[in-house]
mmCIF file of C-alpha atoms in Angstrom:
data_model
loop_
_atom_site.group_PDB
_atom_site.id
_atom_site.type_symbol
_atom_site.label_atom_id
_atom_site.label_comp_id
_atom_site.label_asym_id
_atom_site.label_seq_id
_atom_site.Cartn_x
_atom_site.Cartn_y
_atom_site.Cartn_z
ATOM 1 C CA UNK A 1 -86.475 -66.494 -17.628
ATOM 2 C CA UNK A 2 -83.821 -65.460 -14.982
ATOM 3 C CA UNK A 3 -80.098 -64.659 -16.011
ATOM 4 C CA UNK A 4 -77.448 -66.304 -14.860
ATOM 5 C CA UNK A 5 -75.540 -64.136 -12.361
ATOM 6 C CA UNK A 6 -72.325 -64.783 -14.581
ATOM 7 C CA UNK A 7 -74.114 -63.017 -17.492
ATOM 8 C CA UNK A 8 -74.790 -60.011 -14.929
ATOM 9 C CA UNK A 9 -71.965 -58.128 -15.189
ATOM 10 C CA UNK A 10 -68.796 -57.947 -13.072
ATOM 11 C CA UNK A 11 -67.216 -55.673 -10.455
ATOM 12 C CA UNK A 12 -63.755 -54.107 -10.806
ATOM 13 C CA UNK A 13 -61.812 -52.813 -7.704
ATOM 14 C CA UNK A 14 -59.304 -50.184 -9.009
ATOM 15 C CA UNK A 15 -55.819 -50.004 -7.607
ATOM 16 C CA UNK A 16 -55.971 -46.865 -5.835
ATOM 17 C CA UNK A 17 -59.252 -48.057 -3.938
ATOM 18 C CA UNK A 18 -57.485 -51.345 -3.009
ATOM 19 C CA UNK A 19 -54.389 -49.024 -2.056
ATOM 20 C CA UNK A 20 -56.670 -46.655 0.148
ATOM 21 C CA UNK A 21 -58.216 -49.665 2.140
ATOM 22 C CA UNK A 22 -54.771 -50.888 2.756
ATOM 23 C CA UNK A 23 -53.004 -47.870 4.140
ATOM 24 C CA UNK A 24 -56.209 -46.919 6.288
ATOM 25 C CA UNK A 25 -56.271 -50.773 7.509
ATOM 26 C CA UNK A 26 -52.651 -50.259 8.478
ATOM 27 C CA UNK A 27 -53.461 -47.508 10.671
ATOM 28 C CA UNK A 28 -56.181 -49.346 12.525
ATOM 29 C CA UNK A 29 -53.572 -52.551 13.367
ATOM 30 C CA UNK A 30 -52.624 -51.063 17.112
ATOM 31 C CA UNK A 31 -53.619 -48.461 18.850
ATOM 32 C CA UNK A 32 -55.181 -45.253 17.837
ATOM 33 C CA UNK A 33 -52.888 -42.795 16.486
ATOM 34 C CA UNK A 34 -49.800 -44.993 16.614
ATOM 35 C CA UNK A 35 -49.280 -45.984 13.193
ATOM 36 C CA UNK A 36 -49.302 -44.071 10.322
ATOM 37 C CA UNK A 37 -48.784 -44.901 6.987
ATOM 38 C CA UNK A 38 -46.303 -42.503 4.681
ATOM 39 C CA UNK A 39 -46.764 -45.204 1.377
ATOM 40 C CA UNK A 40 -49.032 -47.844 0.198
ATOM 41 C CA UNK A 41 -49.148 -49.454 -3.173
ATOM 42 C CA UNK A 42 -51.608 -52.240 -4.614
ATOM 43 C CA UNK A 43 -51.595 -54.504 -7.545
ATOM 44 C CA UNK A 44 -54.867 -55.998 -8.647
ATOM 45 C CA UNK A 45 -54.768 -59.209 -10.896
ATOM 46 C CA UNK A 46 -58.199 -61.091 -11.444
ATOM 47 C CA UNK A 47 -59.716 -61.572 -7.944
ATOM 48 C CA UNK A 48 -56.163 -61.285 -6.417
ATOM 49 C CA UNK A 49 -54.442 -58.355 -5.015
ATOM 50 C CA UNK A 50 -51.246 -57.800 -3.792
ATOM 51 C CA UNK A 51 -50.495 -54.919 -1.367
ATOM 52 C CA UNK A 52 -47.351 -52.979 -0.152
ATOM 53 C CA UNK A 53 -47.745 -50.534 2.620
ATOM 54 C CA UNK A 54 -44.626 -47.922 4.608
ATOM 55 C CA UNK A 55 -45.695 -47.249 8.031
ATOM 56 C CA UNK A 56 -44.107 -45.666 10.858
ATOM 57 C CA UNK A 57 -44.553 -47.836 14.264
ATOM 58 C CA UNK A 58 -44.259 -46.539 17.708
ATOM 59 C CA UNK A 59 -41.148 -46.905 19.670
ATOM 60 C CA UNK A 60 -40.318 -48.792 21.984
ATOM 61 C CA UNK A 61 -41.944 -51.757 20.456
ATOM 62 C CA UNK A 62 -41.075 -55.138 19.257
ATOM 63 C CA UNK A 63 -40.726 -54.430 15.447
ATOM 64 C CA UNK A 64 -40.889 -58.144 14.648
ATOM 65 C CA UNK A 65 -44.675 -58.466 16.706
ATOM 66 C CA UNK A 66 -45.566 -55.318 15.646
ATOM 67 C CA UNK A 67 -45.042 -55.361 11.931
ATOM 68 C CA UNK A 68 -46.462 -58.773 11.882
ATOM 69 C CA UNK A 69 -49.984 -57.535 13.598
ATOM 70 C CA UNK A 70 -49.866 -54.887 11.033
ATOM 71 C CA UNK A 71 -49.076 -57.250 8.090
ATOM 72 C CA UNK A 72 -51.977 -59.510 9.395
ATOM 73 C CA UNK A 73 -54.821 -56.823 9.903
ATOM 74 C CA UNK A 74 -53.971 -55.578 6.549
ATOM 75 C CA UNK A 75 -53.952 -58.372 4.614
ATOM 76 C CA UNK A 76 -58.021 -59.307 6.341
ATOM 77 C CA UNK A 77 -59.293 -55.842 6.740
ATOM 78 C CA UNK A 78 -57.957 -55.518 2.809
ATOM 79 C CA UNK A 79 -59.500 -59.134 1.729
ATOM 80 C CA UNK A 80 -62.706 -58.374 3.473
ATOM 81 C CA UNK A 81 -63.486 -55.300 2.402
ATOM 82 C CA UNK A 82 -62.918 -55.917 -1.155
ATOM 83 C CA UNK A 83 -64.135 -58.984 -1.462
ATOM 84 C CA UNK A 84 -60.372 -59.514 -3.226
ATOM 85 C CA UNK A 85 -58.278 -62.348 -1.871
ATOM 86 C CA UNK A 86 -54.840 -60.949 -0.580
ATOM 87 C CA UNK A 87 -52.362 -63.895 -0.558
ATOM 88 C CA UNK A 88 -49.490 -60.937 0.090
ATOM 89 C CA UNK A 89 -49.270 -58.163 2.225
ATOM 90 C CA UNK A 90 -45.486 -56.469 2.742
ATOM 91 C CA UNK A 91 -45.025 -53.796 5.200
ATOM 92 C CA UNK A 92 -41.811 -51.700 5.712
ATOM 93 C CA UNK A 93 -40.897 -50.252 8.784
ATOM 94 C CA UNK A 94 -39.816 -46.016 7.684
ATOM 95 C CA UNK A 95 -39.798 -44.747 11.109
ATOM 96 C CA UNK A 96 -39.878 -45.190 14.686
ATOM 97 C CA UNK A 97 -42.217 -42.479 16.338
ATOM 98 C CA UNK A 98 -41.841 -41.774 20.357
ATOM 99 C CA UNK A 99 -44.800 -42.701 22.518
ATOM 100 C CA UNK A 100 -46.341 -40.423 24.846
ATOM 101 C CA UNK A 101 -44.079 -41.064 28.122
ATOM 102 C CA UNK A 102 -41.522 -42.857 27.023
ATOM 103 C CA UNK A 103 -38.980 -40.042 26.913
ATOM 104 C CA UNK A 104 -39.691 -39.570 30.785
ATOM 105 C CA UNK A 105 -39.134 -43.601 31.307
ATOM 106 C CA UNK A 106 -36.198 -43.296 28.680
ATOM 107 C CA UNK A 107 -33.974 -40.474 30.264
ATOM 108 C CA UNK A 108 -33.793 -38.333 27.121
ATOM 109 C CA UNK A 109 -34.518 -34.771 26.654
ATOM 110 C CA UNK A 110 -37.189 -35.815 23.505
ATOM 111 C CA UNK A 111 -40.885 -33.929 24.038
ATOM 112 C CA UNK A 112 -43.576 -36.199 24.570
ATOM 113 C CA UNK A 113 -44.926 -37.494 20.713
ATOM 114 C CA UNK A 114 -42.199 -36.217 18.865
ATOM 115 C CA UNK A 115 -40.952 -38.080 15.564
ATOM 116 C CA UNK A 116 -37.731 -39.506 15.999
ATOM 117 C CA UNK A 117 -37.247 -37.464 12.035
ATOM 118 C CA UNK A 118 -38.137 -34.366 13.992
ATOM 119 C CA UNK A 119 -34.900 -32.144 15.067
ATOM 120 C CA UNK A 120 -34.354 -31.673 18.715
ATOM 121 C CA UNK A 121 -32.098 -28.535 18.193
ATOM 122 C CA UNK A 122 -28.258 -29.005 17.056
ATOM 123 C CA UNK A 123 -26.478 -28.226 14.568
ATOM 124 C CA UNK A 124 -26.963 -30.212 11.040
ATOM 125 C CA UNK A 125 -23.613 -31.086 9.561
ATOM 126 C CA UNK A 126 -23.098 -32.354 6.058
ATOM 127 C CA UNK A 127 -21.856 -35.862 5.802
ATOM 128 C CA UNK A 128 -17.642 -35.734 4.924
ATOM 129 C CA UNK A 129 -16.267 -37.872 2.127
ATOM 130 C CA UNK A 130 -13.695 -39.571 2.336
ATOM 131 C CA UNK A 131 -12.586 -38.733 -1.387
ATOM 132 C CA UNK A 132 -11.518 -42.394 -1.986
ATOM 133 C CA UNK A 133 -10.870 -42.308 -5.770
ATOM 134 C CA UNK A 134 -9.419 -38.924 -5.985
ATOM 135 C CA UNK A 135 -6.839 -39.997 -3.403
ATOM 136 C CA UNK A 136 -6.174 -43.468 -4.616
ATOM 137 C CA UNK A 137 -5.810 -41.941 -8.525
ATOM 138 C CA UNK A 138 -2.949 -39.667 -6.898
ATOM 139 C CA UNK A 139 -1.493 -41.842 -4.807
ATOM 140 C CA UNK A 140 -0.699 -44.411 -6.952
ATOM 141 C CA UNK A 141 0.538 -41.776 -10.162
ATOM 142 C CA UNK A 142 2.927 -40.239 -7.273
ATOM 143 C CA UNK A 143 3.756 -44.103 -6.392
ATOM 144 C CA UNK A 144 5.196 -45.339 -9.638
ATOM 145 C CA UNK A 145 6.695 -41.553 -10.796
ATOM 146 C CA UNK A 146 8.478 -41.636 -7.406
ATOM 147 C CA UNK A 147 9.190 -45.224 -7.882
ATOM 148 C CA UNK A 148 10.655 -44.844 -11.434
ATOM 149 C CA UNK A 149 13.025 -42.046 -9.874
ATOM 150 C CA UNK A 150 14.560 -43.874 -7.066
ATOM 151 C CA UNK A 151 15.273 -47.318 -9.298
ATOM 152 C CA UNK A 152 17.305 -44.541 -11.708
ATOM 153 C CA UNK A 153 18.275 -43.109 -8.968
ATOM 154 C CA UNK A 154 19.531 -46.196 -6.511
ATOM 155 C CA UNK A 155 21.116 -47.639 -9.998
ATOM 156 C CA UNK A 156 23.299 -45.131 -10.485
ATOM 157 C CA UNK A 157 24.359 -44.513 -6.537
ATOM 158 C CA UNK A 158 24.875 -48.228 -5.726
ATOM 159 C CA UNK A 159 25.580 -50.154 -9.496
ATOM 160 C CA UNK A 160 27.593 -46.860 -11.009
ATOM 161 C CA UNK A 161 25.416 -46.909 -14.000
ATOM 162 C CA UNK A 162 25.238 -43.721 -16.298
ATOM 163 C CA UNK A 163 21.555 -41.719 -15.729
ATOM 164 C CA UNK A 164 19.091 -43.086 -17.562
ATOM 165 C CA UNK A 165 18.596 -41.546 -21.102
ATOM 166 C CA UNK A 166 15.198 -40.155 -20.155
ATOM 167 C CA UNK A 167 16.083 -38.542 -17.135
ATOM 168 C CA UNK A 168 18.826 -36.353 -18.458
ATOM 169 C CA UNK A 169 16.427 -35.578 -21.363
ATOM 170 C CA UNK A 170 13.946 -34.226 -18.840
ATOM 171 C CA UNK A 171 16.476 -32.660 -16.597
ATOM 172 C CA UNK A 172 17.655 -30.846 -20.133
ATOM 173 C CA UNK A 173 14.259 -29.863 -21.070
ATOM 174 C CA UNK A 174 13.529 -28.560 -17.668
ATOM 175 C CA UNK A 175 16.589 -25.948 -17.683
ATOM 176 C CA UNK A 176 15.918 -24.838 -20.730
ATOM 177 C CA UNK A 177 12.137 -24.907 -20.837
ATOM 178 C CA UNK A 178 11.024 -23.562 -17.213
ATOM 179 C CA UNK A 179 8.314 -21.312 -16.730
ATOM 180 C CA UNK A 180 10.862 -18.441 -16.889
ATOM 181 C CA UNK A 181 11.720 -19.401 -20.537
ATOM 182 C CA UNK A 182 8.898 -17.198 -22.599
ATOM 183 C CA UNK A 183 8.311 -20.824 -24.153
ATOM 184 C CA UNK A 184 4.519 -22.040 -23.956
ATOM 185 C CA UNK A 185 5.253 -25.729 -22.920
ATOM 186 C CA UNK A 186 6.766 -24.825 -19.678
ATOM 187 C CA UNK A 187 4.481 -22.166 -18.737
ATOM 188 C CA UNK A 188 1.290 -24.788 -19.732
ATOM 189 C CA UNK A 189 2.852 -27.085 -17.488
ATOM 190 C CA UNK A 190 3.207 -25.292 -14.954
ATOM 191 C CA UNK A 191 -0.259 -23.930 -15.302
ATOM 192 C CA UNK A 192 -1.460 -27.430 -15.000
ATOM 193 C CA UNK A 193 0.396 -28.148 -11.612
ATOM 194 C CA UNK A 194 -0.999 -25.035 -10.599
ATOM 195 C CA UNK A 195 -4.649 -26.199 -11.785
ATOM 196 C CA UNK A 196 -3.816 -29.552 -9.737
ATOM 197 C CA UNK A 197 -2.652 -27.661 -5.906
ATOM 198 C CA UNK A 198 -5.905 -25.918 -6.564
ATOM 199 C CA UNK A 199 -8.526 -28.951 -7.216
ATOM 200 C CA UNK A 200 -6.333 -30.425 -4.434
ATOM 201 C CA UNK A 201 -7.219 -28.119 -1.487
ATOM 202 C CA UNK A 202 -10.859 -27.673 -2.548
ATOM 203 C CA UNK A 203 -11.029 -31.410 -2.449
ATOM 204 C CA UNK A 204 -9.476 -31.344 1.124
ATOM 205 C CA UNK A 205 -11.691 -28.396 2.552
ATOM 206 C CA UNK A 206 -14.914 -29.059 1.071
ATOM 207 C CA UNK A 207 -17.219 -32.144 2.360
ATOM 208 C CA UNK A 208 -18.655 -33.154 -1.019
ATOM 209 C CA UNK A 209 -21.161 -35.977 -1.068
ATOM 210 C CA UNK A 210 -23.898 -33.351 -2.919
ATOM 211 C CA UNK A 211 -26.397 -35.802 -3.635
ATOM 212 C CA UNK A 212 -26.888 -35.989 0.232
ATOM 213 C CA UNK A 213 -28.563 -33.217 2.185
ATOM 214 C CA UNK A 214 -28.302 -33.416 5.704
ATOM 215 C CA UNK A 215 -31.597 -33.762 8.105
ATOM 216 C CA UNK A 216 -32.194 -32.476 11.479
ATOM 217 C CA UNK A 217 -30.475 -33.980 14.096
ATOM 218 C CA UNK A 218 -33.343 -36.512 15.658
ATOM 219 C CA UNK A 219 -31.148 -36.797 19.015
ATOM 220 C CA UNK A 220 -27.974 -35.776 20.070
ATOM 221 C CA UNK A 221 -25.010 -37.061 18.572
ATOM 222 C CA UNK A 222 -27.185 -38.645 15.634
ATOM 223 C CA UNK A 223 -26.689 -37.382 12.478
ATOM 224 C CA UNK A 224 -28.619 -37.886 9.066
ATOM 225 C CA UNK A 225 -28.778 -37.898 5.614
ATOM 226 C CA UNK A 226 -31.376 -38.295 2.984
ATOM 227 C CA UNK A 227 -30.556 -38.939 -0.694
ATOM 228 C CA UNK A 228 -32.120 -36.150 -3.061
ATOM 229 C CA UNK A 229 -33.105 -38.641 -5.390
ATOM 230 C CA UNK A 230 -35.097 -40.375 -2.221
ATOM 231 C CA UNK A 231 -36.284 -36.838 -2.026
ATOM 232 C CA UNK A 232 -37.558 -36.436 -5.682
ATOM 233 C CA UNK A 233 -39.386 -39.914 -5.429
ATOM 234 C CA UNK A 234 -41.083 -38.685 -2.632
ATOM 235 C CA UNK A 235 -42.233 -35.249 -4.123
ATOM 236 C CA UNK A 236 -43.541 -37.602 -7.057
ATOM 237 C CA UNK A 237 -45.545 -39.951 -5.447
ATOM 238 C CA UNK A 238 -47.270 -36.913 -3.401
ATOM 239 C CA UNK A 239 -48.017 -35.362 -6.662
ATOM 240 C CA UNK A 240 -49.144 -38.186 -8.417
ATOM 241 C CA UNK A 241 -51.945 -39.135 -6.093
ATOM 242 C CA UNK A 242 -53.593 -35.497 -7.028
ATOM 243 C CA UNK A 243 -56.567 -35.848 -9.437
ATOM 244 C CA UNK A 244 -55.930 -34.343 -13.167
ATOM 245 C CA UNK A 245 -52.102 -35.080 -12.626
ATOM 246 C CA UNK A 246 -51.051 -37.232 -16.151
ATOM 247 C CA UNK A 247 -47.222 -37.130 -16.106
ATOM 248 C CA UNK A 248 -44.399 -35.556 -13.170
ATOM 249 C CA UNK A 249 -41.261 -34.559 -13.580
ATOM 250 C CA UNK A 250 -39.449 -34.016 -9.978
ATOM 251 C CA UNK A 251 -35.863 -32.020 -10.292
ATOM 252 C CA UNK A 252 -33.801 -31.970 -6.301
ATOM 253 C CA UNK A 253 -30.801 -29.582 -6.044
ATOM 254 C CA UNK A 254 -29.063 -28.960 -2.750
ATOM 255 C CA UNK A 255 -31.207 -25.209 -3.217
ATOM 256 C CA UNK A 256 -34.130 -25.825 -5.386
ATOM 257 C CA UNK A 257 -36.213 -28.569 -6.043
ATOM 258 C CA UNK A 258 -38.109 -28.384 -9.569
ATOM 259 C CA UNK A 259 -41.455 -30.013 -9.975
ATOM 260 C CA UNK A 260 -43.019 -30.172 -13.583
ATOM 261 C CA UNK A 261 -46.495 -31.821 -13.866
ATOM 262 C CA UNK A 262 -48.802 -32.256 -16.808
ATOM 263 C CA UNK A 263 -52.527 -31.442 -16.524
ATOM 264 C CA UNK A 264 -54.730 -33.735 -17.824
ATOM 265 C CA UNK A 265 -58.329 -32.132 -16.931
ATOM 266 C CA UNK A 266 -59.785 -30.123 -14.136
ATOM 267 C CA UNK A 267 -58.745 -26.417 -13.310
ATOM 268 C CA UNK A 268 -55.361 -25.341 -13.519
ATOM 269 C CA UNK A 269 -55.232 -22.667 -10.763
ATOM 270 C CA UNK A 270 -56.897 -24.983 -8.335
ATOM 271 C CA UNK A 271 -54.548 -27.651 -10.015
ATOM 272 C CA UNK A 272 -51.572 -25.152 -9.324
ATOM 273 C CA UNK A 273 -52.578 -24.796 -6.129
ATOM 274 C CA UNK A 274 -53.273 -28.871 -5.086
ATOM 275 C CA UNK A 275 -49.787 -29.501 -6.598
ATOM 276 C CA UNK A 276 -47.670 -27.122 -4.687
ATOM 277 C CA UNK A 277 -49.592 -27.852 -1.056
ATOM 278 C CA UNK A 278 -48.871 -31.921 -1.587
ATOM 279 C CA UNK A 279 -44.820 -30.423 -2.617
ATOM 280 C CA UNK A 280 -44.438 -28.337 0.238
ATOM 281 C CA UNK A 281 -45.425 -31.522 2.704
ATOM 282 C CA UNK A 282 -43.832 -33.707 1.162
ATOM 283 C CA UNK A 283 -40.885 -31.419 1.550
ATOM 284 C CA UNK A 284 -42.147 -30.581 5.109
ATOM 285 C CA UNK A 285 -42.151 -34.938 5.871
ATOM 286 C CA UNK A 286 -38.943 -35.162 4.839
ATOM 287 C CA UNK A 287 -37.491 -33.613 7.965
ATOM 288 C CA UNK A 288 -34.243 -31.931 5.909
ATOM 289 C CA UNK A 289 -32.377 -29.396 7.943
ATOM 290 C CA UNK A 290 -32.034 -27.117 4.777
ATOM 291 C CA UNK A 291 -35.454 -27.478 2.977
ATOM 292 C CA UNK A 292 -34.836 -26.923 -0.658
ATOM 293 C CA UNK A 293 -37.009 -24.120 -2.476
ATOM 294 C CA UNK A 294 -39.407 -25.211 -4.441
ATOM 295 C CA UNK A 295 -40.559 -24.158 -7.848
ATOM 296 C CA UNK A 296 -44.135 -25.564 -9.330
ATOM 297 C CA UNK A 297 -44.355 -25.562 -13.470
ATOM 298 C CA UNK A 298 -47.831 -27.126 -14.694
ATOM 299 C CA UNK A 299 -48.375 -27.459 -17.960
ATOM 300 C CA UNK A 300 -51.629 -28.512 -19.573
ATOM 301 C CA UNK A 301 -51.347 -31.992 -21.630
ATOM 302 C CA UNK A 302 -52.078 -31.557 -25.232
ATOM 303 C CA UNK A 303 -55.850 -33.462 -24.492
ATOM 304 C CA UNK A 304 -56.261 -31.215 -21.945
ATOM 305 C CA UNK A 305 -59.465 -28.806 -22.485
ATOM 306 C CA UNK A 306 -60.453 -25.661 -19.995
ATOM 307 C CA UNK A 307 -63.761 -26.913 -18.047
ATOM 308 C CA UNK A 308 -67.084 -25.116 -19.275
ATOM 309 C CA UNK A 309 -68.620 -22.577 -17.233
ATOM 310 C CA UNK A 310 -70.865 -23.600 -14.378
ATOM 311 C CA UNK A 311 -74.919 -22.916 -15.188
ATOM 312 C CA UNK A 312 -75.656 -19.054 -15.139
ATOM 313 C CA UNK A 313 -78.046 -17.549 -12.672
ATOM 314 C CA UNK A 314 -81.316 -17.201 -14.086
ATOM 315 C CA UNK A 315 -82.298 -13.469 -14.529
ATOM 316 C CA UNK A 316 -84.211 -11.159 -12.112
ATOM 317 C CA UNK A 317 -87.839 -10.712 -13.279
ATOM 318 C CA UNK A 318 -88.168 -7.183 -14.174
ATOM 319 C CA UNK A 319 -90.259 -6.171 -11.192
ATOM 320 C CA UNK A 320 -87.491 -6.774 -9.343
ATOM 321 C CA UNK A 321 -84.234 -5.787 -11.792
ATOM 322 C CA UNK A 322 -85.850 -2.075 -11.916
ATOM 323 C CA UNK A 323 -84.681 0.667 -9.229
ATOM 324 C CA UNK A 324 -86.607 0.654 -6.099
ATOM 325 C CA UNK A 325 -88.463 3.991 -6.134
ATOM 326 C CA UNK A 326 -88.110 6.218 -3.239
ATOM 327 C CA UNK A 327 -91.176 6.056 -0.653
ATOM 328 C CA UNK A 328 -91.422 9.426 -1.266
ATOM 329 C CA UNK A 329 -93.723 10.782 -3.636
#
């Protein structure tokens, strides 16, 4: 009596395999060695998997055409080597990478192959700030004090009204309350103006935006900017590809950039070791002018056990574990 091939037993494609298949499809939509893909991502429900892949496309090229071939040969390549149906395939464009030749045909001074991320010399400036709030905070408080003033002020010129009662109160406590007086109020007023000049000018002379660090300049007169916390998601996704890797915790300063990863099994020197080469490319990919140092923490999850020894070489027979004796005799 056969089985029925229900009763069998069933197949399960994991996520990462599906994910694998879709970001090595993407790279075999054009020509060799023009597409690459930085991301993919995968979904599997039932017999139905849904896949997201980041590539970086050659340039020039119609991005429209070309993202659409790529879309397409994902999608199949993904369905038919799975044996999943893909009803959804998304691809986003990252990058634009240079052709062989077509700085020559282009007029620009770009080497043959290069990135369009990767600096062609310049100088990497950090992106200004307008300081919007700041300025609009202070220009409307110096807006309705100055406006209060000149009502008083144009009342008394133009209707002869008497000052108002709050103005020769302040004018009173002024004289006899200046800095000059020994009295705290003035002098903690006065310390707060001072406080204010001095958060003024560093507001004027710094460029702020800190959560941006400035990237190599790709051509000239193109500047860019990546967001550190577009930084730290990319530092975690590298990591948490790596076998053994539970839980990451990715930290981006304008200086330092913190990674903290739990260690679920495996070794953790070799662990150590996988985890800081996938940070520094990451890091490297990320085309910054100023790369960040970075500091690797691993800590072992509370599960996690040190691997046995491997199997210990059997021992010499005894014939051969004794001192060779001198041909001499």
């Amino acid at each position: 009596m056969s089985t029925p091939a229900a009763d069998r037993g069933s197949t399960t494609v994991a996520d990462r395999a599906v994910r694998r298949i879709a970001g090595q499809a993407a790279t075999e939509a054009l020509a060799p060695g023009e597409v690459r893909a930085t991301r993919s991502s995968a979904s599997v429900r039932g017999r139905r998997a849904r896949v997201d892949v980041t590539v970086t496309l050659p340039y020039p090229a119609v991005l429209d055409d070309a993202g659409e071939r790529v879309r397409a040969h994902v999608a199949d390549r993904t369905a038919r080597l799975t044996g999943l149906a893909v009803p959804s395939a998304r691809v986003r464009v990252r990058e634009l990478c240079l052709r062989e030749g077509a700085s020559a045909e282009e007029g620009t001074s770009v080497e043959e192959g290069t990135s369009v991320e990767a600096g062609v010399g310049g100088r990497a400036r950090r992106p200004w700030s307008s300081r919007r709030v700041p300025v609009a905070a202070l220009t409307f408080a110096a807006a309705v004090v100055c406006g209060v003033f000149l009502y008083d002020v144009l009342a008394v010129r133009t209707a002869d009204r008497p000052p108002a009662g709050w103005r020769a109160d302040l004018m009173g406590w002024l004289t006899t309350h200046g800095p000059d007086s020994g009295l705290w109020p003035g002098a903690a007023v006065a310390f707060a103006v001072f406080c204010l000049g001095v958060w003024l000018l560093v507001l004027a002379v710094t460029p702020g935006r800190r959560g941006r660090l400035p990237m190599r300049p790709p051509l000239p007169g193109v500047h860019a900017v990546l967001d550190r916390r577009a930084m730290a998601s990319l530092l975690r996704d590298a990591v948490s590809e790596l076998p053994g890797i539970a839980r990451v915790r990715v930290d981006v300063g304008r200086r330092r950039a913190r990674v903290r990863a739990g260690l679920a099994f495996g070794r953790k020197d070799d662990a150590h070791r996988a985890v800081t080469e996938a940070a520094e490319r990451a890091l490297t990919a990320c085309g910054v002018a100023r790369p960040p140092r970075l500091r690797v923490r691993l800590r072992p999850e509370p599960a996690w056990r040190a691997p046995a020894p491997g199997p210990l070489a059997p021992p010499a027979p005894d014939g051969d574990s004794a001192a060779p004796e001198s041909g001499v005799r």
